[in-house]
């Protein structure tokens, strides 16, 4: 379902990823005018770089009216929580407990509208891409980690925190004895099938292995298990598989086959269609496009000035 867009205006967007961050200015219809890619270093170094980029383009293009952010997590997005806008315990050094909302507000003068990075990508796909015709869809990203967003009528489904789909437990193959790359869980999807897990197990990225190889099939089965669990729990109308690992040639087709095998016929016929599990139509731009789209949507955002942050709400 399309998001209801207010009048077109100049906004800023940030896709705060675990490895790199994209900062852009553009319009709140998702149009990107300028962008920069920055390594996601410690916040004390990254936040000033973000602010400097936005200030430079304020001087060149005019006032930036709002700021949208898709951030890696876990992060508190409950507007009523005392830690609203803060990162929780994370694997990313220097970021646990960091008050992202307050830091961005202080550095840029703008109140950030914050969702998770994967929710930002899902919002963009709901507005402009593969989820436009879906009332209920799931966006999965498989890269440095595995994240997921449940998108209902174009917006993230409200939750106690936010979905941690990457930490769903999977059935480990009996021959797979590699240690989990997740320090919290021994058999979660992220610990078994995200980029670091693949590198630790095989010594190189999945792109070095051909579809049909044992290595390729192992990761496809783990992701197929995850997608089968989502079909059974949420019954979505579409699942998008994005992220760097998700772009591996042949992986979506192999994951679809593994998903159907794990479902054992216990699912609607539509799940077998090629378009049910698909790549993002916006590719790697989905996250930053979504950040621009959510900037300044006052009617759809609950503001909490004491936390210095706004959060996307249904």
Tab-separated table of C-alpha atoms in Angstrom:
chain	number	residue	atom	x	y	z
A	1	UNK	CA	0.000	0.000	0.000
A	2	UNK	CA	1.308	3.474	-0.848
A	3	UNK	CA	2.303	5.792	1.940
A	4	UNK	CA	0.404	9.049	2.003
A	5	UNK	CA	3.059	11.588	1.066
A	6	UNK	CA	2.877	15.188	2.261
A	7	UNK	CA	4.027	18.031	0.033
A	8	UNK	CA	7.416	17.430	-1.548
A	9	UNK	CA	10.180	18.994	0.506
A	10	UNK	CA	13.934	18.858	1.020
A	11	UNK	CA	14.931	16.378	3.723
A	12	UNK	CA	17.890	14.410	5.000
A	13	UNK	CA	18.204	10.666	5.368
A	14	UNK	CA	20.599	8.359	7.189
A	15	UNK	CA	20.978	4.616	6.755
A	16	UNK	CA	23.070	3.658	9.773
A	17	UNK	CA	24.424	0.220	8.980
A	18	UNK	CA	26.649	-2.106	10.937
A	19	UNK	CA	29.559	-1.725	8.500
A	20	UNK	CA	28.849	1.462	6.554
A	21	UNK	CA	26.416	4.337	6.770
A	22	UNK	CA	24.778	6.209	3.898
A	23	UNK	CA	23.822	9.852	4.362
A	24	UNK	CA	21.723	11.621	1.736
A	25	UNK	CA	19.713	14.701	1.066
A	26	UNK	CA	16.776	14.604	-1.272
A	27	UNK	CA	13.021	14.819	-1.269
A	28	UNK	CA	10.561	13.021	0.949
A	29	UNK	CA	9.253	11.096	-2.064
A	30	UNK	CA	12.513	9.123	-1.953
A	31	UNK	CA	14.388	11.092	-4.614
A	32	UNK	CA	18.116	11.214	-3.803
A	33	UNK	CA	19.994	14.391	-4.740
A	34	UNK	CA	23.319	13.889	-2.966
A	35	UNK	CA	24.768	11.040	-0.934
A	36	UNK	CA	27.906	9.929	0.841
A	37	UNK	CA	29.054	6.569	2.206
A	38	UNK	CA	30.891	6.564	5.531
A	39	UNK	CA	32.389	3.720	7.566
A	40	UNK	CA	30.331	3.103	10.697
A	41	UNK	CA	33.082	3.970	13.143
A	42	UNK	CA	32.499	4.927	16.788
A	43	UNK	CA	29.680	7.464	17.159
A	44	UNK	CA	31.981	10.229	18.431
A	45	UNK	CA	33.635	10.236	14.997
A	46	UNK	CA	30.669	9.371	12.789
A	47	UNK	CA	28.041	11.829	14.049
A	48	UNK	CA	30.186	14.931	13.267
A	49	UNK	CA	30.796	13.608	9.731
A	50	UNK	CA	27.049	13.178	9.213
A	51	UNK	CA	26.365	16.687	10.501
A	52	UNK	CA	29.077	18.182	8.286
A	53	UNK	CA	27.615	16.567	5.169
A	54	UNK	CA	24.126	17.837	5.937
A	55	UNK	CA	25.419	21.327	6.727
A	56	UNK	CA	27.376	21.494	3.471
A	57	UNK	CA	24.273	20.788	1.433
A	58	UNK	CA	22.136	23.113	3.521
A	59	UNK	CA	24.462	25.871	2.372
A	60	UNK	CA	24.276	24.720	-1.252
A	61	UNK	CA	20.611	23.744	-1.624
A	62	UNK	CA	18.672	25.410	1.155
A	63	UNK	CA	17.117	24.435	4.444
A	64	UNK	CA	16.711	20.732	5.211
A	65	UNK	CA	13.306	20.456	6.841
A	66	UNK	CA	13.372	16.999	8.429
A	67	UNK	CA	15.588	13.987	9.053
A	68	UNK	CA	14.747	10.296	8.633
A	69	UNK	CA	16.936	7.537	10.041
A	70	UNK	CA	17.087	3.793	9.518
A	71	UNK	CA	19.403	2.480	12.247
A	72	UNK	CA	20.907	-0.890	13.045
A	73	UNK	CA	19.727	-2.352	16.312
A	74	UNK	CA	18.694	-3.317	18.744
A	75	UNK	CA	17.368	0.160	19.432
A	76	UNK	CA	14.518	1.394	21.611
A	77	UNK	CA	11.739	2.818	19.441
A	78	UNK	CA	8.941	2.937	22.022
A	79	UNK	CA	8.088	6.647	22.411
A	80	UNK	CA	7.029	6.003	25.997
A	81	UNK	CA	10.259	4.285	27.018
A	82	UNK	CA	12.819	6.217	29.084
A	83	UNK	CA	15.574	5.006	26.751
A	84	UNK	CA	13.721	6.019	23.588
A	85	UNK	CA	16.140	6.529	20.705
A	86	UNK	CA	19.034	4.721	22.398
A	87	UNK	CA	20.937	1.701	21.137
A	88	UNK	CA	20.685	-1.345	23.380
A	89	UNK	CA	23.362	-4.021	23.867
A	90	UNK	CA	24.948	-4.560	20.455
A	91	UNK	CA	27.895	-6.366	18.891
A	92	UNK	CA	29.056	-3.058	17.380
A	93	UNK	CA	31.903	-1.635	19.526
A	94	UNK	CA	31.193	1.794	21.001
A	95	UNK	CA	27.476	1.814	20.244
A	96	UNK	CA	25.870	-0.038	23.171
A	97	UNK	CA	23.774	2.448	25.146
A	98	UNK	CA	24.491	5.306	22.737
A	99	UNK	CA	21.764	7.966	22.646
A	100	UNK	CA	21.428	8.246	18.871
A	101	UNK	CA	18.367	10.484	18.908
A	102	UNK	CA	19.853	13.111	21.223
A	103	UNK	CA	23.211	13.078	19.451
A	104	UNK	CA	21.653	13.655	16.030
A	105	UNK	CA	19.348	16.345	17.336
A	106	UNK	CA	22.254	18.175	18.959
A	107	UNK	CA	24.523	17.858	15.910
A	108	UNK	CA	21.992	18.702	13.185
A	109	UNK	CA	19.280	20.761	14.876
A	110	UNK	CA	16.696	18.315	13.526
A	111	UNK	CA	14.496	15.868	15.452
A	112	UNK	CA	15.204	12.490	13.827
A	113	UNK	CA	12.389	10.157	12.817
A	114	UNK	CA	13.929	6.766	13.609
A	115	UNK	CA	13.094	3.231	12.512
A	116	UNK	CA	15.354	0.222	12.141
A	117	UNK	CA	17.498	0.027	9.010
A	118	UNK	CA	15.559	-2.962	7.720
A	119	UNK	CA	12.216	-1.252	8.426
A	120	UNK	CA	13.448	1.743	6.444
A	121	UNK	CA	14.121	-0.540	3.481
A	122	UNK	CA	10.721	-2.167	3.921
A	123	UNK	CA	8.976	1.211	3.944
A	124	UNK	CA	10.705	2.158	0.695
A	125	UNK	CA	9.643	-1.119	-0.927
A	126	UNK	CA	6.074	-0.580	0.297
A	127	UNK	CA	5.985	2.906	-1.202
A	128	UNK	CA	7.963	2.372	-4.391
A	129	UNK	CA	8.886	-1.288	-4.836
A	130	UNK	CA	8.079	-4.936	-4.347
A	131	UNK	CA	5.659	-4.535	-1.410
A	132	UNK	CA	3.369	-1.964	-3.045
A	133	UNK	CA	0.586	-4.498	-3.597
A	134	UNK	CA	1.022	-6.286	-0.254
A	135	UNK	CA	-0.995	-5.462	2.823
A	136	UNK	CA	1.364	-7.603	4.912
A	137	UNK	CA	4.932	-8.221	3.785
A	138	UNK	CA	8.280	-9.070	5.316
A	139	UNK	CA	11.613	-7.504	4.443
A	140	UNK	CA	14.664	-9.629	5.309
A	141	UNK	CA	18.203	-8.405	4.957
A	142	UNK	CA	21.088	-10.873	5.056
A	143	UNK	CA	24.494	-9.261	5.275
A	144	UNK	CA	26.707	-8.425	8.232
A	145	UNK	CA	23.743	-9.602	10.300
A	146	UNK	CA	20.222	-10.777	9.567
A	147	UNK	CA	17.404	-8.343	10.223
A	148	UNK	CA	13.724	-8.333	9.483
A	149	UNK	CA	10.775	-5.971	9.373
A	150	UNK	CA	7.078	-6.776	9.244
A	151	UNK	CA	5.406	-4.184	7.039
A	152	UNK	CA	1.648	-3.757	7.414
A	153	UNK	CA	-0.197	-1.239	5.239
A	154	UNK	CA	3.134	0.377	4.361
A	155	UNK	CA	4.425	0.815	7.907
A	156	UNK	CA	6.326	-1.300	10.437
A	157	UNK	CA	4.088	-3.323	12.698
A	158	UNK	CA	4.201	-1.879	16.235
A	159	UNK	CA	6.079	-4.073	18.682
A	160	UNK	CA	7.502	-4.196	22.180
A	161	UNK	CA	10.959	-3.573	20.697
A	162	UNK	CA	11.222	-4.455	17.022
A	163	UNK	CA	11.362	-7.835	15.281
A	164	UNK	CA	14.606	-9.755	15.824
A	165	UNK	CA	13.960	-12.230	13.046
A	166	UNK	CA	17.662	-12.924	12.626
A	167	UNK	CA	17.768	-14.490	16.080
A	168	UNK	CA	15.086	-17.099	15.422
A	169	UNK	CA	16.488	-20.551	16.251
A	170	UNK	CA	17.060	-22.942	13.345
A	171	UNK	CA	17.690	-26.664	13.037
A	172	UNK	CA	21.440	-26.982	12.565
A	173	UNK	CA	22.701	-29.573	10.066
A	174	UNK	CA	24.358	-32.530	11.763
A	175	UNK	CA	27.537	-32.013	9.724
A	176	UNK	CA	27.739	-28.297	10.509
A	177	UNK	CA	30.009	-27.963	13.514
A	178	UNK	CA	31.169	-24.402	12.891
A	179	UNK	CA	30.794	-22.087	15.908
A	180	UNK	CA	27.936	-19.598	15.756
A	181	UNK	CA	29.003	-16.050	14.936
A	182	UNK	CA	26.331	-14.730	17.324
A	183	UNK	CA	27.593	-14.237	20.868
A	184	UNK	CA	24.060	-14.668	22.224
A	185	UNK	CA	22.842	-17.830	20.462
A	186	UNK	CA	24.366	-21.058	19.174
A	187	UNK	CA	21.801	-21.864	16.473
A	188	UNK	CA	20.110	-18.624	15.391
A	189	UNK	CA	19.807	-17.618	11.736
A	190	UNK	CA	22.285	-14.758	12.087
A	191	UNK	CA	24.828	-16.951	13.851
A	192	UNK	CA	24.598	-19.607	11.128
A	193	UNK	CA	23.929	-17.772	7.861
A	194	UNK	CA	24.961	-14.092	8.009
A	195	UNK	CA	28.094	-12.854	6.261
A	196	UNK	CA	30.491	-13.288	9.230
A	197	UNK	CA	29.214	-16.839	9.814
A	198	UNK	CA	29.801	-17.702	6.161
A	199	UNK	CA	33.330	-16.268	6.219
A	200	UNK	CA	34.180	-18.054	9.469
A	201	UNK	CA	32.849	-21.393	8.194
A	202	UNK	CA	34.114	-21.357	4.597
A	203	UNK	CA	36.954	-18.821	4.631
A	204	UNK	CA	35.386	-16.781	1.825
A	205	UNK	CA	32.076	-15.237	0.814
A	206	UNK	CA	29.193	-17.272	-0.578
A	207	UNK	CA	29.761	-15.765	-4.034
A	208	UNK	CA	32.797	-18.044	-4.393
A	209	UNK	CA	30.543	-21.127	-4.388
A	210	UNK	CA	28.309	-22.145	-7.268
A	211	UNK	CA	24.585	-22.748	-6.856
A	212	UNK	CA	24.123	-26.421	-6.092
A	213	UNK	CA	27.374	-26.700	-4.157
A	214	UNK	CA	27.240	-28.035	-0.605
A	215	UNK	CA	28.228	-24.621	0.756
A	216	UNK	CA	25.548	-22.776	-1.211
A	217	UNK	CA	22.882	-25.333	-0.322
A	218	UNK	CA	23.682	-25.161	3.399
A	219	UNK	CA	23.078	-21.417	3.582
A	220	UNK	CA	20.005	-21.679	1.343
A	221	UNK	CA	18.544	-24.294	3.673
A	222	UNK	CA	19.114	-22.139	6.751
A	223	UNK	CA	17.454	-19.168	5.059
A	224	UNK	CA	14.703	-21.448	3.739
A	225	UNK	CA	14.003	-22.583	7.305
A	226	UNK	CA	13.739	-18.968	8.371
A	227	UNK	CA	11.343	-18.095	5.554
A	228	UNK	CA	9.222	-21.187	6.266
A	229	UNK	CA	8.893	-20.069	9.887
A	230	UNK	CA	7.741	-16.649	8.695
A	231	UNK	CA	5.166	-18.190	6.361
A	232	UNK	CA	3.744	-20.283	9.200
A	233	UNK	CA	3.690	-17.522	11.824
A	234	UNK	CA	2.727	-14.453	9.773
A	235	UNK	CA	1.316	-15.745	6.468
A	236	UNK	CA	2.718	-12.723	4.599
A	237	UNK	CA	1.770	-11.946	1.035
A	238	UNK	CA	5.418	-11.461	0.041
A	239	UNK	CA	8.906	-11.872	1.498
A	240	UNK	CA	11.783	-9.760	0.207
A	241	UNK	CA	15.322	-11.073	0.599
A	242	UNK	CA	17.893	-8.284	0.468
A	243	UNK	CA	21.354	-7.489	1.800
A	244	UNK	CA	24.818	-8.324	0.513
A	245	UNK	CA	24.529	-12.082	1.083
A	246	UNK	CA	20.997	-11.977	-0.288
A	247	UNK	CA	22.380	-10.758	-3.630
A	248	UNK	CA	24.424	-13.943	-4.116
A	249	UNK	CA	23.561	-15.343	-7.580
A	250	UNK	CA	21.078	-18.187	-7.329
A	251	UNK	CA	20.519	-17.842	-3.586
A	252	UNK	CA	16.910	-16.641	-3.736
A	253	UNK	CA	15.886	-19.536	-6.000
A	254	UNK	CA	17.669	-22.035	-3.749
A	255	UNK	CA	16.150	-20.472	-0.633
A	256	UNK	CA	12.675	-20.702	-2.183
A	257	UNK	CA	13.178	-24.391	-2.899
A	258	UNK	CA	14.419	-24.994	0.652
A	259	UNK	CA	11.487	-23.044	2.091
A	260	UNK	CA	8.973	-25.133	0.160
A	261	UNK	CA	10.737	-28.335	1.201
A	262	UNK	CA	10.587	-27.309	4.863
A	263	UNK	CA	6.901	-26.372	4.551
A	264	UNK	CA	6.116	-29.835	3.172
A	265	UNK	CA	3.079	-28.617	1.261
A	266	UNK	CA	1.510	-26.981	4.316
A	267	UNK	CA	1.120	-23.477	2.884
A	268	UNK	CA	-1.058	-21.606	0.367
A	269	UNK	CA	-0.279	-22.216	-3.306
A	270	UNK	CA	0.836	-18.591	-3.703
A	271	UNK	CA	3.936	-19.281	-1.610
A	272	UNK	CA	5.348	-21.376	-4.472
A	273	UNK	CA	5.096	-18.504	-6.963
A	274	UNK	CA	8.424	-17.013	-8.034
A	275	UNK	CA	7.415	-13.508	-6.952
A	276	UNK	CA	6.474	-14.558	-3.403
A	277	UNK	CA	10.135	-14.630	-2.340
A	278	UNK	CA	11.980	-12.018	-4.327
A	279	UNK	CA	14.783	-9.456	-4.383
A	280	UNK	CA	14.097	-5.827	-3.439
A	281	UNK	CA	13.090	-3.784	-6.456
A	282	UNK	CA	15.133	-0.847	-5.142
A	283	UNK	CA	18.220	-2.966	-4.599
A	284	UNK	CA	20.795	-1.568	-2.205
A	285	UNK	CA	19.110	1.863	-2.300
A	286	UNK	CA	16.043	0.679	-0.380
A	287	UNK	CA	17.321	1.680	3.063
A	288	UNK	CA	18.339	5.238	2.237
A	289	UNK	CA	15.267	5.822	0.068
A	290	UNK	CA	13.112	4.739	3.010
A	291	UNK	CA	14.958	7.111	5.337
A	292	UNK	CA	14.080	10.013	3.048
A	293	UNK	CA	10.474	8.828	2.791
A	294	UNK	CA	9.916	8.790	6.565
A	295	UNK	CA	11.454	12.207	7.171
A	296	UNK	CA	8.884	14.713	8.332
A	297	UNK	CA	5.763	12.548	8.191
A	298	UNK	CA	4.183	14.307	11.130
A	299	UNK	CA	0.745	12.716	10.790
A	300	UNK	CA	2.211	9.220	10.982
A	301	UNK	CA	4.838	9.846	13.621
A	302	UNK	CA	4.526	10.050	17.369
A	303	UNK	CA	6.823	12.731	18.741
A	304	UNK	CA	8.492	12.557	22.101
A	305	UNK	CA	10.403	15.770	22.628
A	306	UNK	CA	11.804	14.689	25.964
A	307	UNK	CA	13.567	11.823	24.188
A	308	UNK	CA	14.476	14.070	21.254
A	309	UNK	CA	13.119	11.579	18.770
A	310	UNK	CA	10.128	10.582	16.724
A	311	UNK	CA	9.172	7.034	15.808
A	312	UNK	CA	7.120	5.693	12.900
A	313	UNK	CA	3.788	4.413	14.182
A	314	UNK	CA	0.654	2.953	12.658
